[in-house]
Backbone as a chain_set.jsonl record, in Angstrom:
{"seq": "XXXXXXXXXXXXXXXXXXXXXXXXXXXXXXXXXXXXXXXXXXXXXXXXXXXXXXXXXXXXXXXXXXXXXXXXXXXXXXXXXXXXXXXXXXXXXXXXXXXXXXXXXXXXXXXXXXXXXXXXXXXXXXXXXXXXXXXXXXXXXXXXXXXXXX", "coords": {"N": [[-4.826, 15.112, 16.934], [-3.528, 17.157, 17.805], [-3.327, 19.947, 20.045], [-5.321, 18.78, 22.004], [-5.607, 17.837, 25.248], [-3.706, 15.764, 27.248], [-4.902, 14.009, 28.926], [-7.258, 13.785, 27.962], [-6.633, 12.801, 25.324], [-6.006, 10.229, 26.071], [-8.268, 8.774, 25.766], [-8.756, 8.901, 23.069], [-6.395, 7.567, 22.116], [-6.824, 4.91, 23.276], [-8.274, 3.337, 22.138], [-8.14, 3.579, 19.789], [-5.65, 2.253, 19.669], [-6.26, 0.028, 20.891], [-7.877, -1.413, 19.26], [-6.195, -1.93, 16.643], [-5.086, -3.543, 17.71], [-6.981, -5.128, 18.078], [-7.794, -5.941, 15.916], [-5.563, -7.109, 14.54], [-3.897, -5.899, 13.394], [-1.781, -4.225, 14.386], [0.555, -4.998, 13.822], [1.22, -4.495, 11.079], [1.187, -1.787, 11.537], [3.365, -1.159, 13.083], [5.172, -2.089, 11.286], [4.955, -0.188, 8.527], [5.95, 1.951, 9.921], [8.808, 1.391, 10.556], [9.424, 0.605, 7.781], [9.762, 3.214, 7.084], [11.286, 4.632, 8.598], [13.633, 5.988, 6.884], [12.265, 8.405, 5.584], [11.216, 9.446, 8.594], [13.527, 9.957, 10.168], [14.282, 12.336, 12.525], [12.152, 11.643, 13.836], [12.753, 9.199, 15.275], [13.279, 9.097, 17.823], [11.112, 8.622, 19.234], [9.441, 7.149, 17.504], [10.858, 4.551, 17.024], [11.346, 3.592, 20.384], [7.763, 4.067, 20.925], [7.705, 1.179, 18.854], [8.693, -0.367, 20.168], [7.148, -0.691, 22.22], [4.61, -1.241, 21.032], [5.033, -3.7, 20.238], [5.388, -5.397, 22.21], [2.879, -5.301, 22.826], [1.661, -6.765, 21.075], [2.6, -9.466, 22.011], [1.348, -10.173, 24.199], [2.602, -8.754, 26.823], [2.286, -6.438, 27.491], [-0.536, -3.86, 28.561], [-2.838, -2.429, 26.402], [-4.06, 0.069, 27.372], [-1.961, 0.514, 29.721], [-0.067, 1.013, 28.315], [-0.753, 3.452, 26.984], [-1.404, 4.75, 29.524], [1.555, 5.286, 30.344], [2.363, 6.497, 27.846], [0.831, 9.014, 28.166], [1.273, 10.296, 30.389], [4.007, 11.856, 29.519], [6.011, 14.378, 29.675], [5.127, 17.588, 28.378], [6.678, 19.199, 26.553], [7.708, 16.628, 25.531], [5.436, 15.778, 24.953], [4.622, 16.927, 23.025], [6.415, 16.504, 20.706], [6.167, 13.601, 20.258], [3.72, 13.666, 18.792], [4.112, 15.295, 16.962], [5.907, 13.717, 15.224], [3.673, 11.181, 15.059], [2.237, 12.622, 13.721], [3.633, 13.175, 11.201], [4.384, 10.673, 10.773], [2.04, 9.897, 9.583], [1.562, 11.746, 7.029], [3.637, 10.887, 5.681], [2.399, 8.309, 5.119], [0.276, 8.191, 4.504], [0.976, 9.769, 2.062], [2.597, 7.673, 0.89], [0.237, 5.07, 0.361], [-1.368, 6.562, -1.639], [0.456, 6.561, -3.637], [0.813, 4.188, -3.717], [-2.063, 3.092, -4.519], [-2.174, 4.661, -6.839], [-0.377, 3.13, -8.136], [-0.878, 0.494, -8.434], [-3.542, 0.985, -10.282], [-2.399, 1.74, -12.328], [-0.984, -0.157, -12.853], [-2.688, -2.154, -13.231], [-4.445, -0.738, -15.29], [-2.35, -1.452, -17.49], [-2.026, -4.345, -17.505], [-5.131, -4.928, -18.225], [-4.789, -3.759, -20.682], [-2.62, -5.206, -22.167], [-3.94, -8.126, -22.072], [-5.851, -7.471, -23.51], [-4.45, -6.378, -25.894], [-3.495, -9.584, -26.362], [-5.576, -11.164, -26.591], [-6.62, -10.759, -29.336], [-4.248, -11.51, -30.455], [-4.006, -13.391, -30.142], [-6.767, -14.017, -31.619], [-6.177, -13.465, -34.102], [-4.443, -15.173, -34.566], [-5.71, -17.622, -34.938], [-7.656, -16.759, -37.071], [-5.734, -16.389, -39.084], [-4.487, -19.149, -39.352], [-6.895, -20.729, -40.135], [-7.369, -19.336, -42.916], [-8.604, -16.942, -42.721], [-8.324, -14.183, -43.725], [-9.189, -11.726, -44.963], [-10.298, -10.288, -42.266], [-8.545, -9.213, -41.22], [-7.634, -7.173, -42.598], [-6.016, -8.131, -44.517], [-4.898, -8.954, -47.808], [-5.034, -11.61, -50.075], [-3.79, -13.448, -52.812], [-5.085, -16.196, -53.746], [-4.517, -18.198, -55.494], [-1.719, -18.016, -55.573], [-1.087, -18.48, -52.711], [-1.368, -20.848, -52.37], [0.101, -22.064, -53.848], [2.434, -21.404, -52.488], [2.446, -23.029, -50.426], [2.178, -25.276, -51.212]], "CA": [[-4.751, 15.151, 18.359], [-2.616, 18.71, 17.747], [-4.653, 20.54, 20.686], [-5.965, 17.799, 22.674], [-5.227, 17.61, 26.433], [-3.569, 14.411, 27.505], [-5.648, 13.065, 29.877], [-8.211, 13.785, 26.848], [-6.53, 12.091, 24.44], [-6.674, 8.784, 26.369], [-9.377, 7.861, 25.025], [-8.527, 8.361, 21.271], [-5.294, 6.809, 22.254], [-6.708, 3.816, 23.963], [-9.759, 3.221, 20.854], [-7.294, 3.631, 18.248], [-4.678, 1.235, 19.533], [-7.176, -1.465, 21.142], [-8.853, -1.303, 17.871], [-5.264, -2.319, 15.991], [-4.379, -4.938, 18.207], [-8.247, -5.97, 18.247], [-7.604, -6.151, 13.983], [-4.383, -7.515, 14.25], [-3.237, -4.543, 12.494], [-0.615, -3.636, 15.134], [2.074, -4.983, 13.303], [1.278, -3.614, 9.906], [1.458, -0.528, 12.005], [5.022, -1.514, 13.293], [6.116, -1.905, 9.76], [4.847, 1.114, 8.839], [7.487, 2.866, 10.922], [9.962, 0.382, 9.849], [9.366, 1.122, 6.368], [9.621, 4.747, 6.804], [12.466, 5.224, 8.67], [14.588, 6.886, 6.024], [11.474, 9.763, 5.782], [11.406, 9.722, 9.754], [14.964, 10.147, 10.81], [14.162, 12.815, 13.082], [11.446, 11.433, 14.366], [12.841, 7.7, 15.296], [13.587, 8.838, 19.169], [9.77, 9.192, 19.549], [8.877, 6.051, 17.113], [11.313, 3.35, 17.951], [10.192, 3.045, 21.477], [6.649, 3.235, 20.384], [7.169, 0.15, 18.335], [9.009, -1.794, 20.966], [6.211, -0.941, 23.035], [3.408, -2.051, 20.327], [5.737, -5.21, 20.012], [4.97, -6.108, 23.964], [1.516, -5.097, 23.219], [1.238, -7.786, 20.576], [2.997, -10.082, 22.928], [0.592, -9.512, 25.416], [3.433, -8.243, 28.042], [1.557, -5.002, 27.755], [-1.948, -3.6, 27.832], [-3.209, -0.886, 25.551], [-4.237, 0.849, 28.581], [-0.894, 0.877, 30.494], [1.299, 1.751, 27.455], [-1.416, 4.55, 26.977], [-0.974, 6.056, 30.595], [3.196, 5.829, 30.42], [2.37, 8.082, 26.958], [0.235, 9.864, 28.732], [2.809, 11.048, 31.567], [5.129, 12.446, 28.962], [6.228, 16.228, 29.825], [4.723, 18.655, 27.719], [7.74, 19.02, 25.342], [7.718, 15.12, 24.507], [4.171, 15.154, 24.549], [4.362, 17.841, 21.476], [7.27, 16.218, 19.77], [5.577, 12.468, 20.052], [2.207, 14.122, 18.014], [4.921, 15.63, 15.777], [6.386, 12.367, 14.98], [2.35, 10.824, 14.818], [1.817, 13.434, 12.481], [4.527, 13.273, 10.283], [4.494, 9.045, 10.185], [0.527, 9.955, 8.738], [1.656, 12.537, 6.43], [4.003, 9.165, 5.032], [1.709, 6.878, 4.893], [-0.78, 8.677, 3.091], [1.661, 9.919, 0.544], [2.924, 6.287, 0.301], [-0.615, 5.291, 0.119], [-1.449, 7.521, -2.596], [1.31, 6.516, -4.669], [0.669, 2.494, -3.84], [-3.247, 3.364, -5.228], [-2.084, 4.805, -8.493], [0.89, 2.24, -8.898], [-1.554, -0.295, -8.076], [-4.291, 1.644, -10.691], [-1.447, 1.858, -13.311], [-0.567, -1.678, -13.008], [-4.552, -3.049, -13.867], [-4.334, -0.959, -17.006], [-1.695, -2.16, -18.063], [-2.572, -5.554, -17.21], [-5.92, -4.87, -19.058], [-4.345, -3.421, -22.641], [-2.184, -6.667, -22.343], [-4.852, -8.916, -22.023], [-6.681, -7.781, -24.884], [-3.927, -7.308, -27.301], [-2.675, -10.726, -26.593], [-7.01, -11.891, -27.105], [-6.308, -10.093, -30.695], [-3.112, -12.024, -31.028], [-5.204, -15.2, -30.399], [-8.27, -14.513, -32.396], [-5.646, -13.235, -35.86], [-3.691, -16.363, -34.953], [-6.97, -18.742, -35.054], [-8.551, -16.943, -37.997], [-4.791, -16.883, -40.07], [-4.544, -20.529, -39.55], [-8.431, -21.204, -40.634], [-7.19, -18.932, -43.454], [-9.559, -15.936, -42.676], [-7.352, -13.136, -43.998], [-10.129, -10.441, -45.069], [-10.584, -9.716, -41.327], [-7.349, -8.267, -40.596], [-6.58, -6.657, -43.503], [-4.584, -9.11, -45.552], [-5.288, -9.579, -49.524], [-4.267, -12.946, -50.626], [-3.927, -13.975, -54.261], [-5.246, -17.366, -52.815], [-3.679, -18.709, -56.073], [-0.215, -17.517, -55.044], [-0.739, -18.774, -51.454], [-1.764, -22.307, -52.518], [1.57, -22.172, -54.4], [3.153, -21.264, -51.477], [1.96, -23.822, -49.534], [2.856, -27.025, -50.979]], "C": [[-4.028, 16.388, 18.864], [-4.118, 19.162, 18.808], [-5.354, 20.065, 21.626], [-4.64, 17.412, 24.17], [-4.721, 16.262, 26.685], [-4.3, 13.354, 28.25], [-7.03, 13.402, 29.057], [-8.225, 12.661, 25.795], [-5.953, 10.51, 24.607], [-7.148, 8.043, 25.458], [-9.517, 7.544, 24.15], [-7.459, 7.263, 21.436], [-5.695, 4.636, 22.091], [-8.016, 2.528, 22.911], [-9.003, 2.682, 19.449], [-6.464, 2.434, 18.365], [-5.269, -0.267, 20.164], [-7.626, -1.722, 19.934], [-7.678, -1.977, 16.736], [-5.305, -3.961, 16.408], [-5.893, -5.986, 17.833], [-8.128, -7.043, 16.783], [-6.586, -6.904, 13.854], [-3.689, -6.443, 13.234], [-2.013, -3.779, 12.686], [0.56, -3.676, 14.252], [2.389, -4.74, 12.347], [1.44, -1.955, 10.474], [2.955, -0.738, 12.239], [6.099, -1.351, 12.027], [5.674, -1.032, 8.958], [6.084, 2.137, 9.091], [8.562, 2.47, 10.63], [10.294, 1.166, 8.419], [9.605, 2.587, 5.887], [10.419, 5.598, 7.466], [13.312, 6.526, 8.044], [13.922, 8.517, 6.069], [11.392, 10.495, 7.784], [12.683, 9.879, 10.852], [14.731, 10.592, 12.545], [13.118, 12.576, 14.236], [11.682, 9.872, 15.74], [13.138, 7.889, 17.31], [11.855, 8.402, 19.737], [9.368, 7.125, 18.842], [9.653, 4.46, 17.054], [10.837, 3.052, 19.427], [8.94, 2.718, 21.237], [6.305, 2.184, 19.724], [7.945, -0.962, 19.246], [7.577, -1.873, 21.817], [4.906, -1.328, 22.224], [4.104, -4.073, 20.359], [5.336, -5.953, 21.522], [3.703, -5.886, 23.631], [1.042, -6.392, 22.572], [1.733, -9.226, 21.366], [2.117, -10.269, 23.762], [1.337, -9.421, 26.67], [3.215, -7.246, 28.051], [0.685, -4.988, 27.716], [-1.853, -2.362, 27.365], [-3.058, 0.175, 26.734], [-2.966, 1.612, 29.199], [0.109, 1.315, 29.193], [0.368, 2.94, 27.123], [-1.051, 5.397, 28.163], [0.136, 6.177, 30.316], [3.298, 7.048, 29.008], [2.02, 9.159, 27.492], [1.049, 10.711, 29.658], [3.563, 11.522, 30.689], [5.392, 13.864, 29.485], [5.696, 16.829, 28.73], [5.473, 18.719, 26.371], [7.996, 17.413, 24.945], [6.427, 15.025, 24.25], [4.147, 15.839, 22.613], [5.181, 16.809, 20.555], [6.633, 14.401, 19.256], [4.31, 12.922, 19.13], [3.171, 14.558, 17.015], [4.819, 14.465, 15.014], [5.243, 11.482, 14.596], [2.248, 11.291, 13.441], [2.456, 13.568, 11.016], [4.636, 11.756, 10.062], [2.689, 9.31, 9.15], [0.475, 10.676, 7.638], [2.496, 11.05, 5.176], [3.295, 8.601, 4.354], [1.035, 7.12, 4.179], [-0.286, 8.815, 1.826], [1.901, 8.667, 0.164], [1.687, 5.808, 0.056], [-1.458, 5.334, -1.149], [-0.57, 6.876, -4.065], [1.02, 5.021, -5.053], [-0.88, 2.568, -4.658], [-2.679, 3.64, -6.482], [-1.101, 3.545, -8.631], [-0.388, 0.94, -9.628], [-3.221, -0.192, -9.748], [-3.768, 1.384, -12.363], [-1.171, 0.09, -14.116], [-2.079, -2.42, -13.874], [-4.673, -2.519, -14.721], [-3.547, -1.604, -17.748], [-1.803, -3.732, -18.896], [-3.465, -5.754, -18.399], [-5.418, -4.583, -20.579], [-3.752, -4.369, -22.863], [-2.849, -7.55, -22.454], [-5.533, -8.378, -23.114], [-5.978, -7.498, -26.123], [-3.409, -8.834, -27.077], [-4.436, -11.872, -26.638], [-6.775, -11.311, -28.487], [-5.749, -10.768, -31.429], [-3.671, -13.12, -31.372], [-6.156, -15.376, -31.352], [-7.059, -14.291, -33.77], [-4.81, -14.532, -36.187], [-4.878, -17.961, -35.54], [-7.874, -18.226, -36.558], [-7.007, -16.603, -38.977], [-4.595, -18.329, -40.145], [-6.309, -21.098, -40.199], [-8.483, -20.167, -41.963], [-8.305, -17.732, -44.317], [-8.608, -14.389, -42.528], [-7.976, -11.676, -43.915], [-10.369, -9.818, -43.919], [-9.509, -8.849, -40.976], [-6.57, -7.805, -41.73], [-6.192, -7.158, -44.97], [-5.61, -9.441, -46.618], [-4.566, -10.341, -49.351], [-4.113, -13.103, -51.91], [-3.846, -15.74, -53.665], [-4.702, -18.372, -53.694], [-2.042, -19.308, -56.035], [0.148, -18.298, -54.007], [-0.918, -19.717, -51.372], [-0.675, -22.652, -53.122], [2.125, -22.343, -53.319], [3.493, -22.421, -50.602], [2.488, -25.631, -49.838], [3.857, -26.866, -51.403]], "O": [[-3.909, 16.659, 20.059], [-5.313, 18.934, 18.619], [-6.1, 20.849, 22.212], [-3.484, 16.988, 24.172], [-5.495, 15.423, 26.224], [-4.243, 12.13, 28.138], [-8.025, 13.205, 29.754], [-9.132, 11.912, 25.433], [-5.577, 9.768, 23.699], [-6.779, 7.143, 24.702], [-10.064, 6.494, 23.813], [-7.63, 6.152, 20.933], [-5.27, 3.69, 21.428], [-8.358, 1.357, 23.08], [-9.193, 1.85, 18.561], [-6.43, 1.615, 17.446], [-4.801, -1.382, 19.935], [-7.657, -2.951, 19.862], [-8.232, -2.618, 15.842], [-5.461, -5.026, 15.811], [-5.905, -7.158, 17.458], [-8.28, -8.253, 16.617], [-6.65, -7.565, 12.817], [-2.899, -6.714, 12.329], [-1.372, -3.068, 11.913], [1.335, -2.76, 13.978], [3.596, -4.63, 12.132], [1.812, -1.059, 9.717], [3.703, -0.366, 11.335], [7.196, -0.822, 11.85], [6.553, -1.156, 8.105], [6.836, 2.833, 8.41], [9.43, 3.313, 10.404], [11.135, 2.017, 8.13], [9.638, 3.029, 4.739], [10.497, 6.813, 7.285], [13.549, 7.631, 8.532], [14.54, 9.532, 6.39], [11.492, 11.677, 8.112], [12.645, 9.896, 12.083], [14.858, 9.845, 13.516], [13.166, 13.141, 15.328], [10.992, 9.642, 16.733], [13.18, 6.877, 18.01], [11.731, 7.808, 20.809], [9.127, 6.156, 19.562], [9.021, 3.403, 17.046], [9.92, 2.246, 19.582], [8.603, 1.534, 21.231], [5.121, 1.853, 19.665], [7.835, -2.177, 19.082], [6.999, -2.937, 22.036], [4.034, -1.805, 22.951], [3.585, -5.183, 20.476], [5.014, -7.138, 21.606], [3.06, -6.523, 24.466], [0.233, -7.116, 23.154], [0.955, -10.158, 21.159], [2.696, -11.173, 24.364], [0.824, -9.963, 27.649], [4.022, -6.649, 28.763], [0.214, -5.857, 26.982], [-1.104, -1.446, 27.704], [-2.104, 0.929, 26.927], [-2.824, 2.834, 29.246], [1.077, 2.039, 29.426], [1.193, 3.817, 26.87], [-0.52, 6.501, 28.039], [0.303, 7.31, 29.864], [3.971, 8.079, 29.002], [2.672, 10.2, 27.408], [1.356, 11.873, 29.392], [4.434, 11.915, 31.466], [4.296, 14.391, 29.679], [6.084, 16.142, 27.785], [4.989, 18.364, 25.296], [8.568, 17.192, 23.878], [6.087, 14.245, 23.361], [3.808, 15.368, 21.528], [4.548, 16.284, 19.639], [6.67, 14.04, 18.079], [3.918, 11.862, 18.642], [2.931, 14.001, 15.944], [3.873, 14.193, 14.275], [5.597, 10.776, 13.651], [2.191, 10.665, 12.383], [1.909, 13.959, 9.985], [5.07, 11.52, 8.934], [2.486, 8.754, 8.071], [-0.554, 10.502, 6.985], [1.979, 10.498, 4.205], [3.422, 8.357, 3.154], [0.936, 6.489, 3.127], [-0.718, 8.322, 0.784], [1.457, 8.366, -0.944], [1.627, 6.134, -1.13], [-2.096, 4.389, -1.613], [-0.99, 6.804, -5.22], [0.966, 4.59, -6.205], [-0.792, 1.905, -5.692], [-2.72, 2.707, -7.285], [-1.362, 2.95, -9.676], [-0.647, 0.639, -10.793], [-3.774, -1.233, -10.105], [-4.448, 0.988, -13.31], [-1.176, -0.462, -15.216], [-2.191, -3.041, -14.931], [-5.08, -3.265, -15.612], [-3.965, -2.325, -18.654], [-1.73, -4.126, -20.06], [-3.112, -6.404, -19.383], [-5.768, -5.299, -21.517], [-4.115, -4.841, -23.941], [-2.291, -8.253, -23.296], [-5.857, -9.319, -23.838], [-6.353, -7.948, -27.205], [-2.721, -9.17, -28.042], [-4.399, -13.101, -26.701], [-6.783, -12.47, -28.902], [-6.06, -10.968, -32.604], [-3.824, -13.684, -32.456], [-6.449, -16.448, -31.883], [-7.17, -15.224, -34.565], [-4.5, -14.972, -37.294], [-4.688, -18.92, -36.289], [-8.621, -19.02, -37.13], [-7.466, -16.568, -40.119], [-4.539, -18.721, -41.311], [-6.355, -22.195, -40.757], [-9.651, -19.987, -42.306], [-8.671, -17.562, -45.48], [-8.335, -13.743, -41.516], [-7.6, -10.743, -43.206], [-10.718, -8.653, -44.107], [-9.712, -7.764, -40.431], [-5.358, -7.911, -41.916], [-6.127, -6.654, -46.092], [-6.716, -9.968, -46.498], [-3.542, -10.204, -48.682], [-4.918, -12.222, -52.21], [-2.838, -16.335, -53.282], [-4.342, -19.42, -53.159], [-1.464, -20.364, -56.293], [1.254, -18.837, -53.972], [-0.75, -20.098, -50.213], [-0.387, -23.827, -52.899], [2.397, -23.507, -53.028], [4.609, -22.69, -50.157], [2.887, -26.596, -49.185], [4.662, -27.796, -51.449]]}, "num_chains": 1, "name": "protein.A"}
């Protein structure tokens, strides 16, 4: 929206955030910002208000619309620094994102190589008890191991 006239960017405004609330998505957006604090320090004059004012939106003590124009009215210098602050919570999220995909990526191999040595563990435990040794290896002196045994 870097570039985009205000009484332009209405319309993304008013698309983007009807479109949340429409999803119920608002408040995963809210926490979002929450969550990201620590990276947005600088930003938090700009994105605290914006989430009290998503918080009335989910309320319905706001409409999209009207918390769109009061953005809209900003001065020039908050309008920039509020798109800052946009821009830099999206720069976040993606990286977080990004990182939740591989964790997430990381985790299901894992998962997977566990799951089939512990089918391995099962089948050497089911064919050592049915005293099927030759598969995994193991010489017996079946003499020896009949000794053993009683």
């Amino acid at each position: 929206m870097k570039g985009t006239a205000q009484d332009d960017a209405k319309i993304l405004l008013n698309d983007y955030f009807g479109d949340l609330k429409a999803t119920g998505e608002l408040s995963a957006f809210i926490q979002g910002i929450a969550s990201s604090q620590k990276f947005l320090k600088s930003h938090m004059g700009f994105l605290e208000p914006l989430s009290k004012s998503l918080e009335q939106i989910i309320a319905d003590k706001l409409l999209v619309k009207e918390f769109v124009e009061k953005w809209c009215q900003l001065d020039e210098k908050s309008w920039l620094e509020s798109l800052d602050a946009l821009q830099k919570l999206v720069q976040v999220w993606w990286k977080s994102e990004l990182w939740k995909h591989e964790l997430e990526a990381e985790y299901k191999e894992a998962k997977d190589a566990f799951n089939a040595l512990l089918a391995t563990h099962n089948d050497a435990l089911k064919d050592l008890n049915a005293n099927r040794f030759d598969k995994w290896g193991i010489l017996v002196d079946h003499y020896k191991y009949t000794h053993l045994i009683i």
